[in-house]
Structures are given as structure tokens and as C-alpha cells.
């Protein structure tokens, strides 16, 4: 009898039975590379094992030499309330079965044991235990996000952002968040969800740029078995899975045109139909969408439906770039220092903070976060010096706008190209690569900024030998 279970990843089964022959045959049935089986012959031995290990499933005989399984059950559950206990009783009566379940048994089976029934029952218990573990992780992550969902910055009442966020949280209307890359669109989406929903409400993220066009529809609306080759099972879509919570549609500007029409119908009718299905299903989901493209331009160029835009932007929150809200720098810096070095007392000297305020932050808050993280690694003392990391005197990297033009610097680019006698394809190549790099090699965002399609961008990069 081993008192430790070093392999935590595997499923764990404890058999408590004084009939060693029975114990051995059950052990043979389940002992494989995925399952660790342990046996105990008495209540005493089982108690010691349970005080030292957490078992997923306990197969517990009711008649043991030193006591009854039924009485041991509360002790096991006290030590590990996630254990699924299957009580094995000689002659189960209705009353004893009810008592077993009342005491916390997951299930019970009768002796003489039918091995097939036993196998099915134990496997079902493992399945339930696995599902519970997955749900627990999801709940933990949700909880963690919730605790972290505090508004940092947006102090300037002139923008009215903080107020708008609170209003959005209090309503169920669709929200559209816009702003340059790194301004905090994802952060604000989560904040709106967590401020307005209960702990158990899900928030499901879907990145419209990351899913292939062929998958995005079934991913969102679900699919009925047999709808197309490969649809071997009926599957709920994200709309259904987000029921009672929020669906965060990130990079909405990348949503394919066909899907934009279906999305509009879903939002207007507040119902969806699974791919291959013939039934409309009501949805109760709050939609939060985000894009770093300027929607007005995408509408003008015909890439985005005007009607969908109006439907999505009942509440529109535009996050200004960090260079336009430098008053938020001290709070954001303090937030990131606390995040990356919770146990260190670190400050940024005033003169350094002033220097930082002269920087243009092309990568916005994401860039500031990276700067602070790097400073904390490089400077071990009680002060950090961001100016040593960023080149504060470099000419501002032109702010990339969504139509791909570079604010205020297009003249320089052209001048440079002229002086070098650059060919048009070379100018195009350099410009595309600059925008690609500025978007941290994210094809979707870069193509968005350049006003070209995802596939054109991919093709261009391939032709430059980049991807
Ligand atoms: N107000 C904020 N408070 C705390 N952290 C923030 C804030 N805004 C942004 N950040 C941090 O900056 C980083 C970028 O934020 P986020 O991902 O929300 O930006 P985004 O606008 O969605 O960017 P993209 O357009 O590239 O998707 C994240 O690491 C986030 O934690
Ligand atoms: Mg984002």
C-alpha cells in the first residue's frame, strides 16, 4: 500500500474493500497509464490514505472489518470534497440508497458486482470529476480577472471615458470600443463585463481576425450534426455558450462580409440558428466589440456594413492614445510596478517621469507596460529609469492611422523615397514592412491599418520572403 501519489496529472482511484480478490480484479480493470489505482482493506487504512492524497474516485465497500463505508464517507468528503464516492452495498434497499446519496455518495452499486456496470459507473465518475476540474479552473480564471478588473487611468474628465465605462457596465446595450493598438480595448471590455455581471456569468472572447472564414460561422452560431462533412457532433456556438454573459468580438473590422449580415440578423432578432439547423434559438448575450480600425473609414470603403456598425455602437467608447493622456502615466506606472514587482518598493524619480512625458508611445499602454517590466528586470534598486530604455529623443514614430497613412510624416516618407530614387514597389515594400513591424508582426492589424485584406497582406509578406 503506497501512501503517496506522486503523479498528480493522472486520474486517481481508491478501492476500499477487504475482499482482496475483488480489489485486484478492479485494479486490473483500471490500472493503466492514465489512472493510478490504490487499494485499502480497512476503514483505518482508507482514512490515512485520504488524509494524505486527493482521490478523484473512491470505490467504497459498505461492510469493512473495522466499520462501515457509509460512516467513513463524511470523513473522506471532509478531507476532499471533490471525491466522487461510489458505495458498494450487499443488499441495497431504497432507504439505504437514499441514505448513501444523502451522505454525499456520487452513486452506488450492489453486490455481487456486475463488472460492466462497475466500469461504466467508475468512468462516469471520472468524467464528472474531470468536468468539475475544468469548471473550477474557469471559475478561478473568471474570479482572477474580476479581481484585476479595476480602472487605471482615464483621469481626465474631459474625455468622459470613466463615466462612459460605468454607464456601459450598467446597461446591456452593445458597446463598440475603438482606439489605436495597445490603448486598452481588451482591458476595458473585461472591465465592462465584470462590473456589470455576476461572478458566474461568462465572457467569451472571439478574435474575428484569427479565425478562418470557414470556421467563424460555426464557431459563433454552433453546428448541427451532419450539417457538413466533418460535423460529426452537434455543437453549441459561442453565442449559446456566452448565454447570460458577454461575447467579446475582437477585431470586428476583420469580420467577413457574409458573416456581418448574419451577425446583424442575430442582434436584431436576438436569436441565432445553428449551421445546418432549422430552429431559431433565443440568445441572452451582451455584445462588446472592439477594433483598432476607424469604423467610419471601413464603412466608406465598403468593408464594413453601416447598419451593423450602428447596431454595435449603441455605446461607443473611443480610447485616446496614451500620448494624448499623459496625465495617466503616474497611475499606470504605479499599476505596472505593483503588477510586476508586488514585493518591491520601487519609484520613478520625478525628473524621469517628466522625461517619460515627452515620449510619444506609439505602442500606447502596451509599450509602457513593456518598458516598466524591462526596467524592473534591469534596475534592481529602489528606483527605475525608463529613459535608459526608450530613446526619448528619437523622432516620433508616425502614428499609424487606420487607412495606413502616417500622421504628419507622409511628406518625409515621400521626400526620402525621392532622394533615394526609390521605385514604387520598393516604397510599397518598405511601407508595408514598417506598418507590419509597428503592429508587432500581427498580420490582421497591419492589414487593417493599411486598408488591405488579410489575404493580400499575407501574399505581400510572402512575396517579400517574410512569412
Ligand atoms: N487602463 C489600463 N490599465 C491597466 N493595464 C492596461 C490599461 N490599458 C492597457 N493596459 C495593458 O496594456 C496592454 C494592452 O492592452 P489591450 O490588450 O487591452 O490593448 P488593445 O487596445 O486591445 O490592443 P490591440 O488593438 O493591439 O488588441 C495589456 O497588457 C494591458 O494589460
Ligand atoms: Mg485588443
Short mmCIF file of C-alpha atoms and ligand atoms in Angstrom, two decimals:
data_model
loop_
_atom_site.label_atom_id
_atom_site.label_comp_id
_atom_site.label_asym_id
_atom_site.label_seq_id
_atom_site.Cartn_x
_atom_site.Cartn_y
_atom_site.Cartn_z
CA UNK A 1 0.00 0.00 0.00
CA UNK A 2 1.52 3.30 -1.09
CA UNK A 3 0.76 6.36 0.98
CA UNK A 4 1.74 8.89 -1.65
CA UNK A 5 0.57 9.61 -5.12
CA UNK A 6 3.36 11.45 -6.90
CA UNK A 7 1.61 11.54 -10.25
CA UNK A 8 -0.98 14.31 -9.93
CA UNK A 9 -1.86 14.52 -13.61
CA UNK A 10 -3.40 11.06 -13.75
CA UNK A 11 -6.87 10.08 -12.61
CA UNK A 12 -6.76 8.56 -9.15
CA UNK A 13 -8.96 5.74 -7.91
CA UNK A 14 -9.04 4.37 -4.37
CA UNK A 15 -10.61 0.96 -3.81
CA UNK A 16 -11.63 0.34 -0.20
CA UNK A 17 -12.58 -3.33 0.16
CA UNK A 18 -11.40 -6.20 2.35
CA UNK A 19 -12.07 -8.70 -0.45
CA UNK A 20 -8.58 -8.66 -1.97
CA UNK A 21 -9.66 -10.79 -4.94
CA UNK A 22 -12.30 -8.19 -5.85
CA UNK A 23 -9.84 -5.33 -5.26
CA UNK A 24 -7.28 -6.94 -7.57
CA UNK A 25 -9.75 -7.51 -10.39
CA UNK A 26 -10.94 -3.89 -10.22
CA UNK A 27 -7.32 -2.72 -10.13
CA UNK A 28 -6.63 -4.70 -13.32
CA UNK A 29 -9.64 -3.15 -14.97
CA UNK A 30 -8.45 0.44 -14.46
CA UNK A 31 -4.71 0.40 -13.87
CA UNK A 32 -3.20 1.92 -16.99
CA UNK A 33 -1.00 4.87 -17.96
CA UNK A 34 -3.86 7.32 -17.30
CA UNK A 35 -5.03 6.02 -13.96
CA UNK A 36 -3.37 5.36 -10.64
CA UNK A 37 -5.20 2.75 -8.56
CA UNK A 38 -4.61 2.38 -4.82
CA UNK A 39 -6.25 -0.16 -2.51
CA UNK A 40 -7.06 -0.17 1.20
CA UNK A 41 -8.58 -3.06 3.20
CA UNK A 42 -9.90 -1.22 6.22
CA UNK A 43 -11.60 2.00 7.28
CA UNK A 44 -8.43 2.90 9.21
CA UNK A 45 -6.13 2.46 6.18
CA UNK A 46 -8.54 4.36 3.93
CA UNK A 47 -8.64 7.24 6.40
CA UNK A 48 -4.84 7.54 6.43
CA UNK A 49 -4.69 7.42 2.62
CA UNK A 50 -7.38 10.05 2.24
CA UNK A 51 -5.67 12.36 4.70
CA UNK A 52 -2.54 12.27 2.54
CA UNK A 53 -3.87 12.12 -1.02
CA UNK A 54 -6.73 13.55 -3.02
CA UNK A 55 -8.62 10.86 -4.93
CA UNK A 56 -10.87 11.58 -7.87
CA UNK A 57 -12.99 8.48 -7.32
CA UNK A 58 -13.35 6.21 -4.27
CA UNK A 59 -14.96 2.79 -4.67
CA UNK A 60 -16.10 2.11 -1.13
CA UNK A 61 -17.40 -1.17 0.26
CA UNK A 62 -20.01 -0.66 2.94
CA UNK A 63 -19.00 -3.71 5.02
CA UNK A 64 -15.45 -3.35 6.24
CA UNK A 65 -13.81 -5.25 9.13
CA UNK A 66 -13.43 -2.15 11.33
CA UNK A 67 -16.52 -0.14 10.41
CA UNK A 68 -18.94 0.83 7.64
CA UNK A 69 -18.26 2.62 4.40
CA UNK A 70 -21.34 4.78 4.93
CA UNK A 71 -19.85 6.16 8.15
CA UNK A 72 -16.45 6.74 6.54
CA UNK A 73 -17.98 8.75 3.71
CA UNK A 74 -18.31 12.13 5.53
CA UNK A 75 -14.67 11.86 6.67
CA UNK A 76 -13.49 11.31 3.10
CA UNK A 77 -15.54 14.25 1.87
CA UNK A 78 -14.24 16.39 4.71
CA UNK A 79 -10.72 15.76 3.54
CA UNK A 80 -11.52 16.09 -0.14
CA UNK A 81 -14.92 17.42 -1.08
CA UNK A 82 -14.28 16.76 -4.78
CA UNK A 83 -14.01 12.97 -4.39
CA UNK A 84 -16.71 11.02 -6.20
CA UNK A 85 -17.63 8.15 -3.89
CA UNK A 86 -19.29 5.03 -5.25
CA UNK A 87 -20.71 2.95 -2.40
CA UNK A 88 -20.76 -0.84 -2.86
CA UNK A 89 -23.51 -2.40 -0.75
CA UNK A 90 -24.57 -6.02 -0.31
CA UNK A 91 -28.36 -5.68 -0.45
CA UNK A 92 -29.27 -2.10 -1.27
CA UNK A 93 -32.70 -1.13 -0.18
CA UNK A 94 -34.34 2.08 -1.27
CA UNK A 95 -33.71 3.54 2.19
CA UNK A 96 -30.00 2.68 2.26
CA UNK A 97 -29.55 4.06 -1.26
CA UNK A 98 -31.20 7.34 -0.25
CA UNK A 99 -29.03 7.45 2.86
CA UNK A 100 -25.89 6.88 0.79
CA UNK A 101 -26.73 9.70 -1.60
CA UNK A 102 -27.72 11.97 1.29
CA UNK A 103 -24.33 11.31 2.91
CA UNK A 104 -22.68 12.56 -0.26
CA UNK A 105 -22.21 9.40 -2.37
CA UNK A 106 -21.92 10.09 -6.08
CA UNK A 107 -23.52 6.72 -6.90
CA UNK A 108 -23.94 3.23 -5.51
CA UNK A 109 -23.78 -0.31 -6.91
CA UNK A 110 -24.90 -3.61 -5.44
CA UNK A 111 -23.05 -6.81 -4.71
CA UNK A 112 -22.46 -9.22 -6.40
CA UNK A 113 -20.88 -6.63 -8.62
CA UNK A 114 -21.54 -6.69 -12.35
CA UNK A 115 -18.09 -5.69 -13.68
CA UNK A 116 -19.54 -3.99 -16.76
CA UNK A 117 -21.84 -1.83 -14.63
CA UNK A 118 -18.93 -1.06 -12.32
CA UNK A 119 -16.76 0.03 -15.22
CA UNK A 120 -19.46 2.35 -16.60
CA UNK A 121 -20.15 3.86 -13.18
CA UNK A 122 -16.47 4.49 -12.38
CA UNK A 123 -15.83 6.01 -15.82
CA UNK A 124 -18.83 8.30 -15.42
CA UNK A 125 -17.47 9.39 -12.05
CA UNK A 126 -14.05 10.14 -13.59
CA UNK A 127 -15.76 12.15 -16.31
CA UNK A 128 -17.71 14.18 -13.73
CA UNK A 129 -14.54 14.78 -11.78
CA UNK A 130 -12.68 15.99 -14.89
CA UNK A 131 -15.51 18.33 -15.83
CA UNK A 132 -15.57 19.74 -12.32
CA UNK A 133 -11.83 20.39 -12.53
CA UNK A 134 -12.26 22.24 -15.84
CA UNK A 135 -15.12 24.31 -14.41
CA UNK A 136 -13.07 25.06 -11.34
CA UNK A 137 -10.19 26.40 -13.44
CA UNK A 138 -12.64 28.50 -15.50
CA UNK A 139 -14.21 29.86 -12.32
CA UNK A 140 -10.79 30.64 -10.89
CA UNK A 141 -9.76 32.50 -14.04
CA UNK A 142 -13.02 34.40 -14.09
CA UNK A 143 -12.53 35.32 -10.43
CA UNK A 144 -8.96 36.39 -11.03
CA UNK A 145 -9.96 38.58 -13.97
CA UNK A 146 -12.70 40.07 -11.85
CA UNK A 147 -10.34 40.98 -9.04
CA UNK A 148 -7.96 42.53 -11.55
CA UNK A 149 -10.69 44.47 -13.33
CA UNK A 150 -10.02 47.92 -11.94
CA UNK A 151 -9.91 51.08 -13.96
CA UNK A 152 -6.43 52.55 -14.11
CA UNK A 153 -6.07 55.95 -15.73
CA UNK A 154 -8.64 57.85 -17.81
CA UNK A 155 -8.46 60.53 -15.16
CA UNK A 156 -9.16 63.45 -17.44
CA UNK A 157 -12.89 64.20 -17.09
CA UNK A 158 -12.73 65.98 -20.43
CA UNK A 159 -12.69 62.63 -22.22
CA UNK A 160 -15.51 61.29 -20.03
CA UNK A 161 -14.20 57.74 -20.52
CA UNK A 162 -14.51 56.58 -16.92
CA UNK A 163 -18.10 57.77 -16.81
CA UNK A 164 -18.91 56.12 -20.13
CA UNK A 165 -17.42 52.82 -18.97
CA UNK A 166 -19.57 52.85 -15.85
CA UNK A 167 -22.67 53.64 -17.89
CA UNK A 168 -21.86 50.82 -20.30
CA UNK A 169 -21.41 48.39 -17.41
CA UNK A 170 -24.80 49.33 -16.01
CA UNK A 171 -26.60 48.70 -19.30
CA UNK A 172 -26.96 45.70 -21.59
CA UNK A 173 -26.67 47.66 -24.84
CA UNK A 174 -23.96 46.70 -27.35
CA UNK A 175 -20.67 48.52 -26.88
CA UNK A 176 -18.10 49.34 -29.52
CA UNK A 177 -14.61 50.15 -28.27
CA UNK A 178 -12.20 51.80 -30.68
CA UNK A 179 -8.66 53.06 -30.32
CA UNK A 180 -5.12 52.50 -31.53
CA UNK A 181 -3.34 49.28 -30.76
CA UNK A 182 -2.37 48.96 -27.10
CA UNK A 183 -4.76 51.61 -25.77
CA UNK A 184 -6.58 49.07 -23.58
CA UNK A 185 -9.59 47.91 -25.57
CA UNK A 186 -9.40 44.36 -24.21
CA UNK A 187 -8.87 45.66 -20.69
CA UNK A 188 -11.93 47.91 -20.90
CA UNK A 189 -14.08 45.16 -22.45
CA UNK A 190 -13.34 42.88 -19.49
CA UNK A 191 -13.92 45.70 -17.04
CA UNK A 192 -17.35 46.45 -18.53
CA UNK A 193 -18.28 42.77 -18.36
CA UNK A 194 -17.08 42.21 -14.80
CA UNK A 195 -18.61 45.42 -13.47
CA UNK A 196 -21.99 44.57 -14.91
CA UNK A 197 -22.32 40.82 -14.45
CA UNK A 198 -22.33 38.29 -11.65
CA UNK A 199 -19.28 36.13 -10.90
CA UNK A 200 -20.68 33.13 -12.72
CA UNK A 201 -21.51 34.95 -15.99
CA UNK A 202 -19.09 34.01 -18.73
CA UNK A 203 -17.21 36.37 -21.01
CA UNK A 204 -16.16 34.72 -24.22
CA UNK A 205 -13.58 36.31 -26.49
CA UNK A 206 -13.54 35.75 -30.19
CA UNK A 207 -10.91 37.25 -32.41
CA UNK A 208 -12.60 37.80 -35.76
CA UNK A 209 -9.21 38.17 -37.46
CA UNK A 210 -7.78 34.93 -36.15
CA UNK A 211 -10.47 32.50 -37.28
CA UNK A 212 -10.61 31.20 -40.83
CA UNK A 213 -13.69 32.45 -42.64
CA UNK A 214 -14.97 28.89 -43.00
CA UNK A 215 -14.92 28.27 -39.25
CA UNK A 216 -16.09 31.56 -37.84
CA UNK A 217 -19.78 30.95 -38.57
CA UNK A 218 -19.97 27.54 -36.91
CA UNK A 219 -17.80 28.82 -34.09
CA UNK A 220 -20.24 31.67 -33.40
CA UNK A 221 -23.59 30.07 -34.09
CA UNK A 222 -22.89 26.37 -33.46
CA UNK A 223 -23.48 23.49 -35.76
CA UNK A 224 -25.96 20.64 -36.09
CA UNK A 225 -24.63 17.13 -36.57
CA UNK A 226 -24.30 16.33 -40.28
CA UNK A 227 -24.51 19.99 -41.39
CA UNK A 228 -21.37 19.44 -43.45
CA UNK A 229 -18.70 16.78 -43.87
CA UNK A 230 -16.83 16.63 -40.61
CA UNK A 231 -19.71 17.92 -38.48
CA UNK A 232 -19.92 14.64 -36.60
CA UNK A 233 -21.46 16.14 -33.49
CA UNK A 234 -23.97 18.82 -32.64
CA UNK A 235 -22.02 21.65 -31.04
CA UNK A 236 -23.16 24.86 -29.37
CA UNK A 237 -21.69 28.07 -30.73
CA UNK A 238 -20.11 30.86 -28.72
CA UNK A 239 -23.38 32.82 -28.70
CA UNK A 240 -25.06 29.97 -26.83
CA UNK A 241 -22.06 29.34 -24.59
CA UNK A 242 -21.96 33.00 -23.57
CA UNK A 243 -25.61 32.86 -22.51
CA UNK A 244 -26.24 35.23 -19.61
CA UNK A 245 -22.83 36.82 -20.08
CA UNK A 246 -20.86 38.73 -22.70
CA UNK A 247 -19.47 37.95 -26.11
CA UNK A 248 -16.39 40.00 -26.90
CA UNK A 249 -15.90 40.33 -30.64
CA UNK A 250 -12.34 41.50 -31.01
CA UNK A 251 -11.06 42.97 -34.28
CA UNK A 252 -14.62 43.22 -35.53
CA UNK A 253 -13.40 45.10 -38.60
CA UNK A 254 -12.00 41.80 -39.85
CA UNK A 255 -15.35 40.04 -39.84
CA UNK A 256 -16.10 38.62 -43.30
CA UNK A 257 -18.94 40.36 -45.17
CA UNK A 258 -21.21 37.28 -45.26
CA UNK A 259 -20.96 36.92 -41.53
CA UNK A 260 -21.64 40.60 -40.96
CA UNK A 261 -25.11 40.06 -42.41
CA UNK A 262 -25.77 37.06 -40.13
CA UNK A 263 -24.45 38.94 -37.14
CA UNK A 264 -26.82 41.81 -37.84
CA UNK A 265 -29.79 39.44 -38.02
CA UNK A 266 -28.75 37.77 -34.77
CA UNK A 267 -28.51 41.11 -32.98
CA UNK A 268 -31.78 42.42 -34.36
CA UNK A 269 -33.82 39.27 -33.74
CA UNK A 270 -31.93 38.37 -30.56
CA UNK A 271 -31.84 34.80 -31.82
CA UNK A 272 -29.48 32.56 -33.73
CA UNK A 273 -29.73 29.45 -35.86
CA UNK A 274 -27.02 26.79 -35.78
CA UNK A 275 -25.32 25.94 -39.08
CA UNK A 276 -27.48 23.22 -40.63
CA UNK A 277 -30.25 23.81 -38.09
CA UNK A 278 -33.87 24.78 -38.66
CA UNK A 279 -34.68 26.14 -35.23
CA UNK A 280 -34.22 29.70 -34.02
CA UNK A 281 -32.76 29.90 -30.53
CA UNK A 282 -33.16 32.95 -28.34
CA UNK A 283 -29.94 34.49 -27.13
CA UNK A 284 -29.31 36.49 -24.00
CA UNK A 285 -25.86 37.87 -24.58
CA UNK A 286 -24.28 41.29 -24.17
CA UNK A 287 -22.10 42.17 -27.15
CA UNK A 288 -18.88 44.09 -26.75
CA UNK A 289 -16.94 44.68 -29.96
CA UNK A 290 -13.54 46.26 -30.50
CA UNK A 291 -11.45 47.43 -33.38
CA UNK A 292 -8.31 49.47 -33.91
CA UNK A 293 -9.56 50.44 -37.35
CA UNK A 294 -11.55 53.60 -37.80
CA UNK A 295 -15.00 52.12 -38.48
CA UNK A 296 -16.10 55.18 -40.49
CA UNK A 297 -13.30 54.54 -43.00
CA UNK A 298 -14.07 50.82 -43.19
CA UNK A 299 -17.71 51.73 -43.93
CA UNK A 300 -16.69 54.25 -46.55
CA UNK A 301 -14.52 51.71 -48.33
CA UNK A 302 -17.35 49.17 -48.20
CA UNK A 303 -15.51 46.73 -45.94
CA UNK A 304 -17.94 47.13 -43.06
CA UNK A 305 -21.73 47.33 -43.02
CA UNK A 306 -23.09 50.63 -41.87
CA UNK A 307 -26.21 49.04 -40.33
CA UNK A 308 -24.13 46.59 -38.31
CA UNK A 309 -21.90 49.42 -37.17
CA UNK A 310 -24.92 51.34 -35.82
CA UNK A 311 -26.24 48.20 -34.15
CA UNK A 312 -22.92 47.53 -32.44
CA UNK A 313 -22.14 51.07 -31.41
CA UNK A 314 -25.15 51.91 -29.26
CA UNK A 315 -22.46 52.85 -26.77
CA UNK A 316 -19.24 53.92 -28.44
CA UNK A 317 -16.10 54.28 -26.39
CA UNK A 318 -13.05 55.71 -28.12
CA UNK A 319 -9.85 55.26 -26.15
CA UNK A 320 -7.42 58.10 -26.84
CA UNK A 321 -3.77 57.21 -27.45
CA UNK A 322 -1.51 57.41 -24.42
CA UNK A 323 0.37 60.42 -25.82
CA UNK A 324 -2.90 62.39 -25.53
CA UNK A 325 -3.48 61.44 -21.91
CA UNK A 326 -0.06 61.68 -20.36
CA UNK A 327 -1.67 62.66 -17.04
CA UNK A 328 -2.37 58.91 -16.66
CA UNK A 329 1.34 57.99 -16.73
CA UNK A 330 2.00 58.05 -12.95
CA UNK A 331 -1.01 55.84 -12.16
CA UNK A 332 -0.24 53.41 -14.98
CA UNK A 333 3.43 53.20 -13.96
CA UNK A 334 2.47 52.53 -10.34
CA UNK A 335 -0.01 49.87 -11.52
CA UNK A 336 2.61 48.04 -13.60
CA UNK A 337 5.25 48.26 -10.86
CA UNK A 338 2.77 46.70 -8.44
CA UNK A 339 1.89 44.07 -11.02
CA UNK A 340 5.44 43.02 -11.91
CA UNK A 341 7.13 43.58 -8.55
CA UNK A 342 4.48 43.35 -5.84
CA UNK A 343 7.09 42.82 -3.15
CA UNK A 344 9.48 45.59 -4.13
CA UNK A 345 9.29 49.24 -3.15
CA UNK A 346 10.14 50.92 -6.42
CA UNK A 347 9.70 54.52 -7.53
CA UNK A 348 10.36 56.52 -10.66
CA UNK A 349 12.22 59.78 -9.91
CA UNK A 350 10.29 62.94 -10.83
CA UNK A 351 12.79 64.00 -13.49
CA UNK A 352 12.44 60.57 -15.11
CA UNK A 353 8.66 60.85 -15.10
CA UNK A 354 8.98 64.23 -16.80
CA UNK A 355 11.24 62.74 -19.46
CA UNK A 356 8.79 59.93 -19.98
CA UNK A 357 6.08 62.50 -20.62
CA UNK A 358 7.96 63.75 -23.66
CA UNK A 359 7.79 60.33 -25.28
CA UNK A 360 5.12 59.62 -27.90
CA UNK A 361 4.35 55.95 -27.06
CA UNK A 362 3.50 54.57 -30.50
CA UNK A 363 2.62 51.25 -28.83
CA UNK A 364 0.50 53.05 -26.20
CA UNK A 365 -0.10 51.41 -22.80
CA UNK A 366 1.25 48.07 -24.02
CA UNK A 367 4.56 49.76 -24.72
CA UNK A 368 4.60 51.46 -21.32
CA UNK A 369 3.92 48.11 -19.68
CA UNK A 370 6.86 46.54 -21.53
CA UNK A 371 9.13 49.47 -20.62
CA UNK A 372 8.30 49.14 -16.92
CA UNK A 373 8.73 45.38 -16.98
CA UNK A 374 12.15 45.68 -18.60
CA UNK A 375 13.21 48.43 -16.16
CA UNK A 376 12.28 46.25 -13.21
CA UNK A 377 14.46 43.46 -14.55
CA UNK A 378 17.40 45.73 -15.37
CA UNK A 379 17.35 48.04 -12.32
CA UNK A 380 17.46 46.18 -9.07
CA UNK A 381 17.36 49.11 -6.64
CA UNK A 382 14.51 51.21 -5.38
CA UNK A 383 14.42 53.47 -8.45
CA UNK A 384 13.95 52.72 -12.13
CA UNK A 385 14.99 54.83 -15.12
CA UNK A 386 12.75 54.32 -18.16
CA UNK A 387 14.67 56.91 -20.19
CA UNK A 388 17.58 54.48 -20.35
CA UNK A 389 15.38 52.04 -22.19
CA UNK A 390 13.47 54.20 -24.63
CA UNK A 391 15.09 56.65 -26.98
CA UNK A 392 13.21 59.73 -25.85
CA UNK A 393 14.92 61.87 -28.42
CA UNK A 394 14.05 59.76 -31.42
CA UNK A 395 11.71 61.50 -33.82
CA UNK A 396 8.17 60.39 -33.09
CA UNK A 397 7.37 57.25 -34.99
CA UNK A 398 4.45 58.34 -37.14
CA UNK A 399 1.18 57.33 -35.59
CA UNK A 400 -0.29 54.72 -37.82
CA UNK A 401 -3.82 55.57 -38.70
CA UNK A 402 -6.23 53.02 -39.90
CA UNK A 403 -6.12 53.96 -43.54
CA UNK A 404 -2.39 53.29 -43.44
CA UNK A 405 -1.26 56.87 -43.73
CA UNK A 406 1.33 58.11 -41.31
CA UNK A 407 0.15 61.19 -39.48
CA UNK A 408 2.12 64.26 -40.41
CA UNK A 409 5.03 62.39 -41.87
CA UNK A 410 3.89 61.29 -45.26
CA UNK A 411 5.85 64.21 -46.69
CA UNK A 412 9.08 62.91 -45.15
CA UNK A 413 8.50 59.42 -46.45
CA UNK A 414 7.98 60.69 -49.95
CA UNK A 415 10.98 63.04 -49.70
CA UNK A 416 13.13 60.19 -48.54
CA UNK A 417 11.91 57.96 -51.37
CA UNK A 418 12.58 60.73 -53.90
CA UNK A 419 16.06 61.42 -52.66
CA UNK A 420 16.94 57.76 -52.84
CA UNK A 421 15.29 57.35 -56.22
CA UNK A 422 13.16 54.54 -54.84
CA UNK A 423 10.92 52.55 -57.15
CA UNK A 424 7.24 52.34 -56.33
CA UNK A 425 7.39 48.61 -55.46
CA UNK A 426 10.34 49.31 -53.15
CA UNK A 427 8.50 52.17 -51.46
CA UNK A 428 5.48 49.92 -51.05
CA UNK A 429 7.63 47.12 -49.64
CA UNK A 430 9.26 49.40 -47.08
CA UNK A 431 5.99 50.95 -46.06
CA UNK A 432 4.21 47.62 -45.66
CA UNK A 433 7.06 46.19 -43.60
CA UNK A 434 7.19 49.29 -41.40
CA UNK A 435 3.48 49.03 -40.66
CA UNK A 436 3.82 45.27 -40.10
CA UNK A 437 6.65 45.83 -37.63
CA UNK A 438 4.75 48.59 -35.87
CA UNK A 439 1.92 46.13 -35.35
CA UNK A 440 4.32 43.67 -33.81
CA UNK A 441 4.10 41.33 -36.79
CA UNK A 442 0.37 40.96 -36.44
CA UNK A 443 -0.94 40.44 -39.97
CA UNK A 444 -4.53 41.21 -39.12
CA UNK A 445 -3.80 44.53 -37.51
CA UNK A 446 -1.23 45.57 -40.10
CA UNK A 447 -3.58 44.79 -42.98
CA UNK A 448 -6.28 46.70 -41.17
CA UNK A 449 -4.05 49.74 -40.82
CA UNK A 450 -3.02 49.51 -44.46
CA UNK A 451 -6.60 49.15 -45.63
CA UNK A 452 -5.91 45.92 -47.48
CA UNK A 453 -7.38 42.48 -46.91
CA UNK A 454 -5.80 39.88 -44.65
CA UNK A 455 -5.08 37.60 -47.60
CA UNK A 456 -3.48 40.39 -49.69
CA UNK A 457 -1.27 41.25 -46.74
CA UNK A 458 -0.24 37.63 -46.37
CA UNK A 459 0.55 37.39 -50.07
CA UNK A 460 2.61 40.58 -49.96
CA UNK A 461 4.61 39.35 -46.97
CA UNK A 462 5.22 36.04 -48.69
CA UNK A 463 6.44 37.85 -51.79
CA UNK A 464 8.90 39.81 -49.58
CA UNK A 465 10.05 36.48 -48.16
CA UNK A 466 8.82 37.39 -44.68
CA UNK A 467 6.25 34.66 -43.99
N1 LIG B 1 -6.08 51.12 -18.36
C1 LIG B 1 -5.23 50.09 -18.28
N2 LIG B 1 -4.91 49.60 -17.08
C2 LIG B 1 -4.04 48.59 -16.95
N3 LIG B 1 -3.42 47.99 -17.97
C3 LIG B 1 -3.69 48.44 -19.19
C4 LIG B 1 -4.62 49.50 -19.43
N4 LIG B 1 -4.70 49.71 -20.74
C5 LIG B 1 -3.88 48.83 -21.31
N5 LIG B 1 -3.26 48.06 -20.40
C6 LIG B 1 -2.28 46.99 -20.66
O1 LIG B 1 -1.73 47.25 -21.93
C7 LIG B 1 -1.70 46.08 -22.72
C8 LIG B 1 -2.52 46.27 -23.97
O2 LIG B 1 -3.88 46.41 -23.63
P1 LIG B 1 -5.03 45.79 -24.53
O3 LIG B 1 -4.66 44.42 -24.97
O4 LIG B 1 -6.31 45.96 -23.80
O5 LIG B 1 -4.94 46.78 -25.78
P2 LIG B 1 -5.81 46.79 -27.12
O6 LIG B 1 -6.31 48.16 -27.28
O7 LIG B 1 -6.82 45.70 -27.06
O8 LIG B 1 -4.69 46.48 -28.21
P3 LIG B 1 -4.84 45.78 -29.65
O9 LIG B 1 -5.56 46.73 -30.56
O10 LIG B 1 -3.42 45.58 -30.06
O11 LIG B 1 -5.59 44.49 -29.46
C9 LIG B 1 -2.21 44.95 -21.87
O12 LIG B 1 -1.10 44.27 -21.37
C10 LIG B 1 -2.94 45.63 -20.75
O13 LIG B 1 -2.77 44.92 -19.58
MG1 LIG B 2 -7.06 44.00 -28.26
#
